[in-house]
């Protein structure tokens, strides 16, 4: 079962995509590990490692890097929010 | 429906009236309306460079030079702003903030509206209104909701400038504003 990954705002633009479906790689069990896995693709994907104060959400709840990720989850990465 | 994320404008007066319609126990409604503000930094930079002590005859030519210089190193004036959000999560985050406010204060009604899409200076962008028995709770809850919204609700502003798009950076002062509500918890 895949996970759904979403990207927003400047990160979405840097990556050139707003979403992807990914079979959760073996050994990737946390948001932080998933972030590192994606950043390791290199080129534009290094934005996941270099974006200052990158935020993440799992199933639409803001979480920290230590939060668990399991098959079927919706995981989102985005820069700090600037609404209001 | 206490939370709305929408492209359409809103009628603050009608929203405020609705919070106390048909009831006689509301003693206070506090509200906040946020607007898209034009960026005056470029104009101010021009004024500073031209200088107040020069003769009017000199200022014409100098102002033109200053304008050219400013175009290189000052933030361009904001023309249009586009608001992006995370459909689904944004509504949940706003509802969670309202729930937290209801847990802290005795509130009779809450309304939060945040616009998305394309907005220009002068447009209304966000609205928060809180009804309660007394003004203290209404004022506090209204400010609390705005402070949390600024740091927890997934919205992102992109400014369209003559030089292209520019994502707005998050401000540390917003984190501090939200953080002060935790101190007395």
PDB file of C-alpha atoms in Angstrom:
ATOM      1  CA  UNK A   1       0.000   0.000   0.000  1.00  0.00           C
ATOM      2  CA  UNK A   2       1.373   3.347  -1.040  1.00  0.00           C
ATOM      3  CA  UNK A   3       1.729   6.528   0.904  1.00  0.00           C
ATOM      4  CA  UNK A   4       0.572   9.804  -0.616  1.00  0.00           C
ATOM      5  CA  UNK A   5       3.086  12.644  -0.358  1.00  0.00           C
ATOM      6  CA  UNK A   6       2.082  16.284  -0.823  1.00  0.00           C
ATOM      7  CA  UNK A   7       4.249  19.390  -1.278  1.00  0.00           C
ATOM      8  CA  UNK A   8       3.127  22.995  -0.923  1.00  0.00           C
ATOM      9  CA  UNK A   9       4.121  26.573  -1.701  1.00  0.00           C
ATOM     10  CA  UNK A  10       7.796  27.270  -2.461  1.00  0.00           C
ATOM     11  CA  UNK A  11       8.715  23.615  -1.940  1.00  0.00           C
ATOM     12  CA  UNK A  12       6.092  22.515  -4.500  1.00  0.00           C
ATOM     13  CA  UNK A  13       7.549  24.973  -6.996  1.00  0.00           C
ATOM     14  CA  UNK A  14      11.138  23.910  -6.310  1.00  0.00           C
ATOM     15  CA  UNK A  15      10.244  20.249  -6.872  1.00  0.00           C
ATOM     16  CA  UNK A  16       8.027  20.920  -9.859  1.00  0.00           C
ATOM     17  CA  UNK A  17       5.315  18.653  -8.410  1.00  0.00           C
ATOM     18  CA  UNK A  18       2.577  18.899  -5.795  1.00  0.00           C
ATOM     19  CA  UNK A  19       2.136  15.232  -5.016  1.00  0.00           C
ATOM     20  CA  UNK A  20       3.300  11.702  -5.605  1.00  0.00           C
ATOM     21  CA  UNK A  21       2.384   8.178  -4.592  1.00  0.00           C
ATOM     22  CA  UNK A  22       5.237   6.136  -3.182  1.00  0.00           C
ATOM     23  CA  UNK A  23       5.577   2.583  -1.935  1.00  0.00           C
ATOM     24  CA  UNK A  24       6.981   3.151   1.530  1.00  0.00           C
ATOM     25  CA  UNK A  25      10.602   1.985   1.258  1.00  0.00           C
ATOM     26  CA  UNK A  26      11.795  -0.692   3.664  1.00  0.00           C
ATOM     27  CA  UNK A  27      13.302   0.837   6.770  1.00  0.00           C
ATOM     28  CA  UNK A  28      11.532   4.201   6.407  1.00  0.00           C
ATOM     29  CA  UNK A  29       9.260   4.519   9.430  1.00  0.00           C
ATOM     30  CA  UNK A  30       9.334   8.210  10.368  1.00  0.00           C
ATOM     31  CA  UNK A  31       8.710  11.600   8.773  1.00  0.00           C
ATOM     32  CA  UNK A  32      12.363  12.515   9.224  1.00  0.00           C
ATOM     33  CA  UNK A  33      13.556   9.321   7.526  1.00  0.00           C
ATOM     34  CA  UNK A  34      11.151   9.890   4.643  1.00  0.00           C
ATOM     35  CA  UNK A  35      12.394  13.450   4.257  1.00  0.00           C
ATOM     36  CA  UNK A  36      16.011  12.229   4.119  1.00  0.00           C
ATOM     37  CA  UNK A  37      15.059   9.501   1.647  1.00  0.00           C
ATOM     38  CA  UNK A  38      13.460  12.040  -0.709  1.00  0.00           C
ATOM     39  CA  UNK A  39      16.295  14.572  -0.339  1.00  0.00           C
ATOM     40  CA  UNK A  40      18.784  11.844  -1.281  1.00  0.00           C
ATOM     41  CA  UNK A  41      17.317  11.812  -4.801  1.00  0.00           C
ATOM     42  CA  UNK A  42      19.518  14.843  -5.358  1.00  0.00           C
ATOM     43  CA  UNK A  43      19.135  17.916  -7.593  1.00  0.00           C
ATOM     44  CA  UNK A  44      15.835  19.722  -6.880  1.00  0.00           C
ATOM     45  CA  UNK A  45      14.991  17.211  -4.126  1.00  0.00           C
ATOM     46  CA  UNK A  46      17.747  18.611  -1.915  1.00  0.00           C
ATOM     47  CA  UNK A  47      15.221  21.393  -1.197  1.00  0.00           C
ATOM     48  CA  UNK A  48      13.715  18.963   1.328  1.00  0.00           C
ATOM     49  CA  UNK A  49      16.982  19.104   3.236  1.00  0.00           C
ATOM     50  CA  UNK A  50      17.734  22.793   2.767  1.00  0.00           C
ATOM     51  CA  UNK A  51      14.329  24.464   3.283  1.00  0.00           C
ATOM     52  CA  UNK A  52      14.592  26.403   6.538  1.00  0.00           C
ATOM     53  CA  UNK A  53      12.248  25.144   9.270  1.00  0.00           C
ATOM     54  CA  UNK A  54      10.535  22.676   6.936  1.00  0.00           C
ATOM     55  CA  UNK A  55       7.196  21.567   8.402  1.00  0.00           C
ATOM     56  CA  UNK A  56       5.455  18.236   8.011  1.00  0.00           C
ATOM     57  CA  UNK A  57       1.994  16.792   8.517  1.00  0.00           C
ATOM     58  CA  UNK A  58       0.783  13.205   8.689  1.00  0.00           C
ATOM     59  CA  UNK A  59      -2.876  12.631   7.846  1.00  0.00           C
ATOM     60  CA  UNK A  60      -3.408  16.399   8.010  1.00  0.00           C
ATOM     61  CA  UNK A  61      -1.991  16.914  11.513  1.00  0.00           C
ATOM     62  CA  UNK A  62       1.210  18.911  12.000  1.00  0.00           C
ATOM     63  CA  UNK A  63       3.936  16.627  13.369  1.00  0.00           C
ATOM     64  CA  UNK A  64       7.642  16.534  14.161  1.00  0.00           C
ATOM     65  CA  UNK A  65      10.369  14.577  12.376  1.00  0.00           C
ATOM     66  CA  UNK A  66      10.030  11.685  14.840  1.00  0.00           C
ATOM     67  CA  UNK A  67       6.379  11.019  13.909  1.00  0.00           C
ATOM     68  CA  UNK A  68       5.592   7.560  12.523  1.00  0.00           C
ATOM     69  CA  UNK A  69       4.715   6.965   8.875  1.00  0.00           C
ATOM     70  CA  UNK A  70       2.915   3.809   7.805  1.00  0.00           C
ATOM     71  CA  UNK A  71       1.412   2.543   4.539  1.00  0.00           C
ATOM     72  CA  UNK A  72      -1.793   4.372   3.605  1.00  0.00           C
ATOM     73  CA  UNK A  73      -0.757   7.633   5.296  1.00  0.00           C
ATOM     74  CA  UNK A  74      -0.959  11.064   3.701  1.00  0.00           C
ATOM     75  CA  UNK A  75       2.311  12.887   4.392  1.00  0.00           C
ATOM     76  CA  UNK A  76       2.830  16.563   3.551  1.00  0.00           C
ATOM     77  CA  UNK A  77       5.961  18.712   3.532  1.00  0.00           C
ATOM     78  CA  UNK A  78       5.809  22.521   3.410  1.00  0.00           C
ATOM     79  CA  UNK A  79       7.583  25.723   4.465  1.00  0.00           C
ATOM     80  CA  UNK A  80       6.478  27.598   7.618  1.00  0.00           C
ATOM     81  CA  UNK A  81       2.955  28.949   7.180  1.00  0.00           C
ATOM     82  CA  UNK A  82       2.286  32.609   6.335  1.00  0.00           C
ATOM     83  CA  UNK A  83      -1.485  33.074   6.438  1.00  0.00           C
ATOM     84  CA  UNK A  84      -3.542  35.655   8.286  1.00  0.00           C
TER      85      UNK A  84
ATOM     86  CA  UNK B   1     -20.452  26.418  10.376  1.00  0.00           C
ATOM     87  CA  UNK B   2     -17.804  28.255  12.335  1.00  0.00           C
ATOM     88  CA  UNK B   3     -14.889  27.945   9.885  1.00  0.00           C
ATOM     89  CA  UNK B   4     -14.750  28.832   6.174  1.00  0.00           C
ATOM     90  CA  UNK B   5     -11.918  28.840   3.635  1.00  0.00           C
ATOM     91  CA  UNK B   6     -13.136  30.551   0.494  1.00  0.00           C
ATOM     92  CA  UNK B   7     -12.201  32.685  -2.503  1.00  0.00           C
ATOM     93  CA  UNK B   8     -15.214  34.955  -2.065  1.00  0.00           C
ATOM     94  CA  UNK B   9     -15.224  38.162  -0.042  1.00  0.00           C
ATOM     95  CA  UNK B  10     -17.246  38.323   3.187  1.00  0.00           C
ATOM     96  CA  UNK B  11     -19.550  40.767   4.958  1.00  0.00           C
ATOM     97  CA  UNK B  12     -18.039  41.407   8.392  1.00  0.00           C
ATOM     98  CA  UNK B  13     -21.125  43.246   9.625  1.00  0.00           C
ATOM     99  CA  UNK B  14     -23.438  40.398   8.700  1.00  0.00           C
ATOM    100  CA  UNK B  15     -21.113  37.853  10.324  1.00  0.00           C
ATOM    101  CA  UNK B  16     -20.964  39.872  13.561  1.00  0.00           C
ATOM    102  CA  UNK B  17     -24.742  40.268  13.632  1.00  0.00           C
ATOM    103  CA  UNK B  18     -25.237  36.535  13.099  1.00  0.00           C
ATOM    104  CA  UNK B  19     -23.247  35.701  16.252  1.00  0.00           C
ATOM    105  CA  UNK B  20     -25.882  37.248  18.513  1.00  0.00           C
ATOM    106  CA  UNK B  21     -28.973  36.805  16.356  1.00  0.00           C
ATOM    107  CA  UNK B  22     -31.897  35.326  18.260  1.00  0.00           C
ATOM    108  CA  UNK B  23     -30.203  35.229  21.659  1.00  0.00           C
ATOM    109  CA  UNK B  24     -30.026  37.620  24.613  1.00  0.00           C
ATOM    110  CA  UNK B  25     -27.090  36.224  26.570  1.00  0.00           C
ATOM    111  CA  UNK B  26     -24.296  37.667  24.385  1.00  0.00           C
ATOM    112  CA  UNK B  27     -22.721  40.672  26.059  1.00  0.00           C
ATOM    113  CA  UNK B  28     -19.721  41.100  23.789  1.00  0.00           C
ATOM    114  CA  UNK B  29     -18.656  40.375  20.225  1.00  0.00           C
ATOM    115  CA  UNK B  30     -14.995  41.065  19.420  1.00  0.00           C
ATOM    116  CA  UNK B  31     -13.829  40.853  15.817  1.00  0.00           C
ATOM    117  CA  UNK B  32     -10.679  41.217  13.741  1.00  0.00           C
ATOM    118  CA  UNK B  33     -10.476  41.843  10.000  1.00  0.00           C
ATOM    119  CA  UNK B  34      -7.121  41.470   8.249  1.00  0.00           C
ATOM    120  CA  UNK B  35      -6.474  43.298   4.971  1.00  0.00           C
ATOM    121  CA  UNK B  36      -3.889  42.941   2.223  1.00  0.00           C
ATOM    122  CA  UNK B  37      -1.560  45.883   2.742  1.00  0.00           C
ATOM    123  CA  UNK B  38       0.343  47.628  -0.044  1.00  0.00           C
ATOM    124  CA  UNK B  39       4.138  47.517   0.375  1.00  0.00           C
ATOM    125  CA  UNK B  40       5.274  51.094   0.950  1.00  0.00           C
ATOM    126  CA  UNK B  41       8.966  50.257   1.404  1.00  0.00           C
ATOM    127  CA  UNK B  42       9.951  51.177  -2.149  1.00  0.00           C
ATOM    128  CA  UNK B  43       8.197  54.551  -1.922  1.00  0.00           C
ATOM    129  CA  UNK B  44       9.845  55.282   1.424  1.00  0.00           C
ATOM    130  CA  UNK B  45      13.268  54.397   0.017  1.00  0.00           C
ATOM    131  CA  UNK B  46      12.802  56.866  -2.823  1.00  0.00           C
ATOM    132  CA  UNK B  47      11.864  59.634  -0.404  1.00  0.00           C
ATOM    133  CA  UNK B  48      14.906  58.919   1.763  1.00  0.00           C
ATOM    134  CA  UNK B  49      17.313  58.968  -1.173  1.00  0.00           C
ATOM    135  CA  UNK B  50      15.992  62.180  -2.717  1.00  0.00           C
ATOM    136  CA  UNK B  51      16.469  64.015   0.572  1.00  0.00           C
ATOM    137  CA  UNK B  52      14.393  66.785   2.039  1.00  0.00           C
ATOM    138  CA  UNK B  53      17.096  69.466   1.941  1.00  0.00           C
ATOM    139  CA  UNK B  54      17.562  69.669  -1.820  1.00  0.00           C
ATOM    140  CA  UNK B  55      15.947  72.339  -3.969  1.00  0.00           C
ATOM    141  CA  UNK B  56      12.826  71.344  -5.876  1.00  0.00           C
ATOM    142  CA  UNK B  57      14.678  71.896  -9.193  1.00  0.00           C
ATOM    143  CA  UNK B  58      17.294  69.302  -8.250  1.00  0.00           C
ATOM    144  CA  UNK B  59      14.757  66.853  -6.897  1.00  0.00           C
ATOM    145  CA  UNK B  60      13.175  66.170 -10.291  1.00  0.00           C
ATOM    146  CA  UNK B  61      16.303  64.665 -11.801  1.00  0.00           C
ATOM    147  CA  UNK B  62      17.496  63.144  -8.545  1.00  0.00           C
ATOM    148  CA  UNK B  63      14.180  61.479  -7.937  1.00  0.00           C
ATOM    149  CA  UNK B  64      14.454  59.769 -11.296  1.00  0.00           C
ATOM    150  CA  UNK B  65      17.965  58.534 -10.460  1.00  0.00           C
ATOM    151  CA  UNK B  66      16.761  57.378  -7.083  1.00  0.00           C
ATOM    152  CA  UNK B  67      13.877  55.479  -8.610  1.00  0.00           C
ATOM    153  CA  UNK B  68      16.275  53.653 -10.915  1.00  0.00           C
ATOM    154  CA  UNK B  69      18.551  52.807  -7.994  1.00  0.00           C
ATOM    155  CA  UNK B  70      15.657  51.651  -5.853  1.00  0.00           C
ATOM    156  CA  UNK B  71      14.514  49.312  -8.586  1.00  0.00           C
ATOM    157  CA  UNK B  72      17.772  47.425  -8.080  1.00  0.00           C
ATOM    158  CA  UNK B  73      17.978  47.040  -4.334  1.00  0.00           C
ATOM    159  CA  UNK B  74      14.631  47.728  -2.647  1.00  0.00           C
ATOM    160  CA  UNK B  75      11.817  45.210  -2.305  1.00  0.00           C
ATOM    161  CA  UNK B  76       9.474  45.781  -5.237  1.00  0.00           C
ATOM    162  CA  UNK B  77       6.015  47.096  -4.353  1.00  0.00           C
ATOM    163  CA  UNK B  78       3.405  44.385  -3.991  1.00  0.00           C
ATOM    164  CA  UNK B  79       0.812  44.366  -6.762  1.00  0.00           C
ATOM    165  CA  UNK B  80      -1.092  41.143  -6.244  1.00  0.00           C
ATOM    166  CA  UNK B  81      -0.996  38.343  -3.677  1.00  0.00           C
ATOM    167  CA  UNK B  82      -1.985  34.714  -4.109  1.00  0.00           C
ATOM    168  CA  UNK B  83      -2.967  32.574  -1.117  1.00  0.00           C
ATOM    169  CA  UNK B  84      -2.271  28.844  -1.308  1.00  0.00           C
ATOM    170  CA  UNK B  85      -3.643  26.390   1.251  1.00  0.00           C
ATOM    171  CA  UNK B  86      -3.820  22.684   2.046  1.00  0.00           C
ATOM    172  CA  UNK B  87      -7.436  21.714   1.328  1.00  0.00           C
ATOM    173  CA  UNK B  88      -8.737  19.516   4.106  1.00  0.00           C
ATOM    174  CA  UNK B  89      -5.965  20.148   6.591  1.00  0.00           C
ATOM    175  CA  UNK B  90      -6.533  23.898   6.625  1.00  0.00           C
ATOM    176  CA  UNK B  91     -10.157  23.514   7.719  1.00  0.00           C
ATOM    177  CA  UNK B  92      -9.169  20.925  10.340  1.00  0.00           C
ATOM    178  CA  UNK B  93      -6.418  23.154  11.704  1.00  0.00           C
ATOM    179  CA  UNK B  94      -8.767  26.125  12.008  1.00  0.00           C
ATOM    180  CA  UNK B  95     -11.412  23.975  13.720  1.00  0.00           C
ATOM    181  CA  UNK B  96      -8.782  22.689  16.158  1.00  0.00           C
ATOM    182  CA  UNK B  97      -7.793  26.286  16.988  1.00  0.00           C
ATOM    183  CA  UNK B  98     -11.451  27.211  17.588  1.00  0.00           C
ATOM    184  CA  UNK B  99     -11.871  24.131  19.810  1.00  0.00           C
ATOM    185  CA  UNK B 100      -8.814  25.140  21.816  1.00  0.00           C
ATOM    186  CA  UNK B 101     -10.205  28.669  22.268  1.00  0.00           C
ATOM    187  CA  UNK B 102     -13.536  27.210  23.420  1.00  0.00           C
ATOM    188  CA  UNK B 103     -11.622  25.153  25.976  1.00  0.00           C
ATOM    189  CA  UNK B 104      -9.917  28.239  27.382  1.00  0.00           C
ATOM    190  CA  UNK B 105     -12.814  30.706  27.461  1.00  0.00           C
ATOM    191  CA  UNK B 106     -16.585  30.490  27.806  1.00  0.00           C
ATOM    192  CA  UNK B 107     -17.600  31.388  24.245  1.00  0.00           C
ATOM    193  CA  UNK B 108     -21.113  31.555  22.818  1.00  0.00           C
ATOM    194  CA  UNK B 109     -20.086  31.694  19.170  1.00  0.00           C
ATOM    195  CA  UNK B 110     -16.994  31.807  16.954  1.00  0.00           C
ATOM    196  CA  UNK B 111     -16.620  32.619  13.258  1.00  0.00           C
ATOM    197  CA  UNK B 112     -13.399  32.307  11.257  1.00  0.00           C
ATOM    198  CA  UNK B 113     -13.155  33.113   7.531  1.00  0.00           C
ATOM    199  CA  UNK B 114      -9.906  32.979   5.545  1.00  0.00           C
ATOM    200  CA  UNK B 115      -9.794  33.839   1.871  1.00  0.00           C
ATOM    201  CA  UNK B 116      -7.583  32.065  -0.675  1.00  0.00           C
ATOM    202  CA  UNK B 117      -6.700  32.742  -4.278  1.00  0.00           C
ATOM    203  CA  UNK B 118      -5.827  36.091  -5.816  1.00  0.00           C
ATOM    204  CA  UNK B 119      -6.069  39.208  -3.627  1.00  0.00           C
ATOM    205  CA  UNK B 120      -5.007  42.819  -4.163  1.00  0.00           C
ATOM    206  CA  UNK B 121      -4.029  45.540  -1.632  1.00  0.00           C
ATOM    207  CA  UNK B 122      -7.118  46.703   0.222  1.00  0.00           C
ATOM    208  CA  UNK B 123      -8.861  43.321  -0.020  1.00  0.00           C
ATOM    209  CA  UNK B 124     -10.110  41.637   3.131  1.00  0.00           C
ATOM    210  CA  UNK B 125      -8.144  38.420   3.724  1.00  0.00           C
ATOM    211  CA  UNK B 126      -9.090  37.079   7.174  1.00  0.00           C
ATOM    212  CA  UNK B 127     -11.922  37.507   9.670  1.00  0.00           C
ATOM    213  CA  UNK B 128     -12.278  36.297  13.257  1.00  0.00           C
ATOM    214  CA  UNK B 129     -15.249  37.098  15.497  1.00  0.00           C
ATOM    215  CA  UNK B 130     -15.993  35.792  18.972  1.00  0.00           C
ATOM    216  CA  UNK B 131     -19.152  36.172  21.042  1.00  0.00           C
ATOM    217  CA  UNK B 132     -19.223  35.796  24.813  1.00  0.00           C
ATOM    218  CA  UNK B 133     -20.877  37.222  27.909  1.00  0.00           C
ATOM    219  CA  UNK B 134     -18.107  39.718  28.643  1.00  0.00           C
ATOM    220  CA  UNK B 135     -15.576  41.695  26.640  1.00  0.00           C
ATOM    221  CA  UNK B 136     -12.495  40.263  28.342  1.00  0.00           C
ATOM    222  CA  UNK B 137     -13.123  36.758  27.066  1.00  0.00           C
ATOM    223  CA  UNK B 138     -14.153  37.992  23.615  1.00  0.00           C
ATOM    224  CA  UNK B 139     -11.033  40.153  23.174  1.00  0.00           C
ATOM    225  CA  UNK B 140      -8.681  37.450  24.449  1.00  0.00           C
ATOM    226  CA  UNK B 141     -10.190  34.614  22.412  1.00  0.00           C
ATOM    227  CA  UNK B 142     -10.202  36.709  19.231  1.00  0.00           C
ATOM    228  CA  UNK B 143      -6.512  37.547  19.595  1.00  0.00           C
ATOM    229  CA  UNK B 144      -5.628  33.973  20.570  1.00  0.00           C
ATOM    230  CA  UNK B 145      -7.336  32.578  17.458  1.00  0.00           C
ATOM    231  CA  UNK B 146      -5.493  35.044  15.193  1.00  0.00           C
ATOM    232  CA  UNK B 147      -2.131  34.319  16.839  1.00  0.00           C
ATOM    233  CA  UNK B 148      -2.562  30.552  16.472  1.00  0.00           C
ATOM    234  CA  UNK B 149      -3.911  30.881  12.932  1.00  0.00           C
ATOM    235  CA  UNK B 150      -0.732  32.725  11.935  1.00  0.00           C
ATOM    236  CA  UNK B 151       1.526  29.832  12.991  1.00  0.00           C
ATOM    237  CA  UNK B 152      -0.632  26.688  12.731  1.00  0.00           C
ATOM    238  CA  UNK B 153      -3.020  26.995   9.793  1.00  0.00           C
ATOM    239  CA  UNK B 154      -1.490  25.880   6.477  1.00  0.00           C
ATOM    240  CA  UNK B 155      -1.744  28.984   4.297  1.00  0.00           C
ATOM    241  CA  UNK B 156       1.088  30.444   2.230  1.00  0.00           C
ATOM    242  CA  UNK B 157       1.274  33.907   0.687  1.00  0.00           C
ATOM    243  CA  UNK B 158       2.985  34.523  -2.616  1.00  0.00           C
ATOM    244  CA  UNK B 159       3.480  38.120  -3.660  1.00  0.00           C
ATOM    245  CA  UNK B 160       3.421  38.941  -7.354  1.00  0.00           C
ATOM    246  CA  UNK B 161       5.878  41.778  -7.959  1.00  0.00           C
ATOM    247  CA  UNK B 162       7.111  43.453 -11.136  1.00  0.00           C
ATOM    248  CA  UNK B 163      10.171  41.198 -10.769  1.00  0.00           C
ATOM    249  CA  UNK B 164       8.150  37.995 -10.468  1.00  0.00           C
ATOM    250  CA  UNK B 165       6.702  35.878  -7.685  1.00  0.00           C
ATOM    251  CA  UNK B 166       8.097  35.915  -4.150  1.00  0.00           C
ATOM    252  CA  UNK B 167       6.987  33.586  -1.321  1.00  0.00           C
ATOM    253  CA  UNK B 168       6.526  35.498   1.907  1.00  0.00           C
ATOM    254  CA  UNK B 169       8.881  34.418   4.716  1.00  0.00           C
ATOM    255  CA  UNK B 170       7.427  33.385   8.055  1.00  0.00           C
ATOM    256  CA  UNK B 171       8.101  35.911  10.804  1.00  0.00           C
ATOM    257  CA  UNK B 172       9.611  35.065  14.181  1.00  0.00           C
ATOM    258  CA  UNK B 173       7.372  37.672  15.801  1.00  0.00           C
ATOM    259  CA  UNK B 174       4.378  35.509  14.862  1.00  0.00           C
ATOM    260  CA  UNK B 175       5.898  32.539  16.706  1.00  0.00           C
ATOM    261  CA  UNK B 176       6.453  34.745  19.745  1.00  0.00           C
ATOM    262  CA  UNK B 177       2.873  36.034  19.589  1.00  0.00           C
ATOM    263  CA  UNK B 178       1.524  32.478  19.547  1.00  0.00           C
ATOM    264  CA  UNK B 179       4.004  31.303  22.180  1.00  0.00           C
ATOM    265  CA  UNK B 180       2.937  33.806  24.832  1.00  0.00           C
ATOM    266  CA  UNK B 181      -0.426  31.994  25.144  1.00  0.00           C
ATOM    267  CA  UNK B 182       1.413  28.912  26.410  1.00  0.00           C
ATOM    268  CA  UNK B 183       3.063  30.696  29.312  1.00  0.00           C
ATOM    269  CA  UNK B 184      -0.044  30.987  31.444  1.00  0.00           C
ATOM    270  CA  UNK B 185      -1.358  27.556  30.583  1.00  0.00           C
TER     271      UNK B 185
END
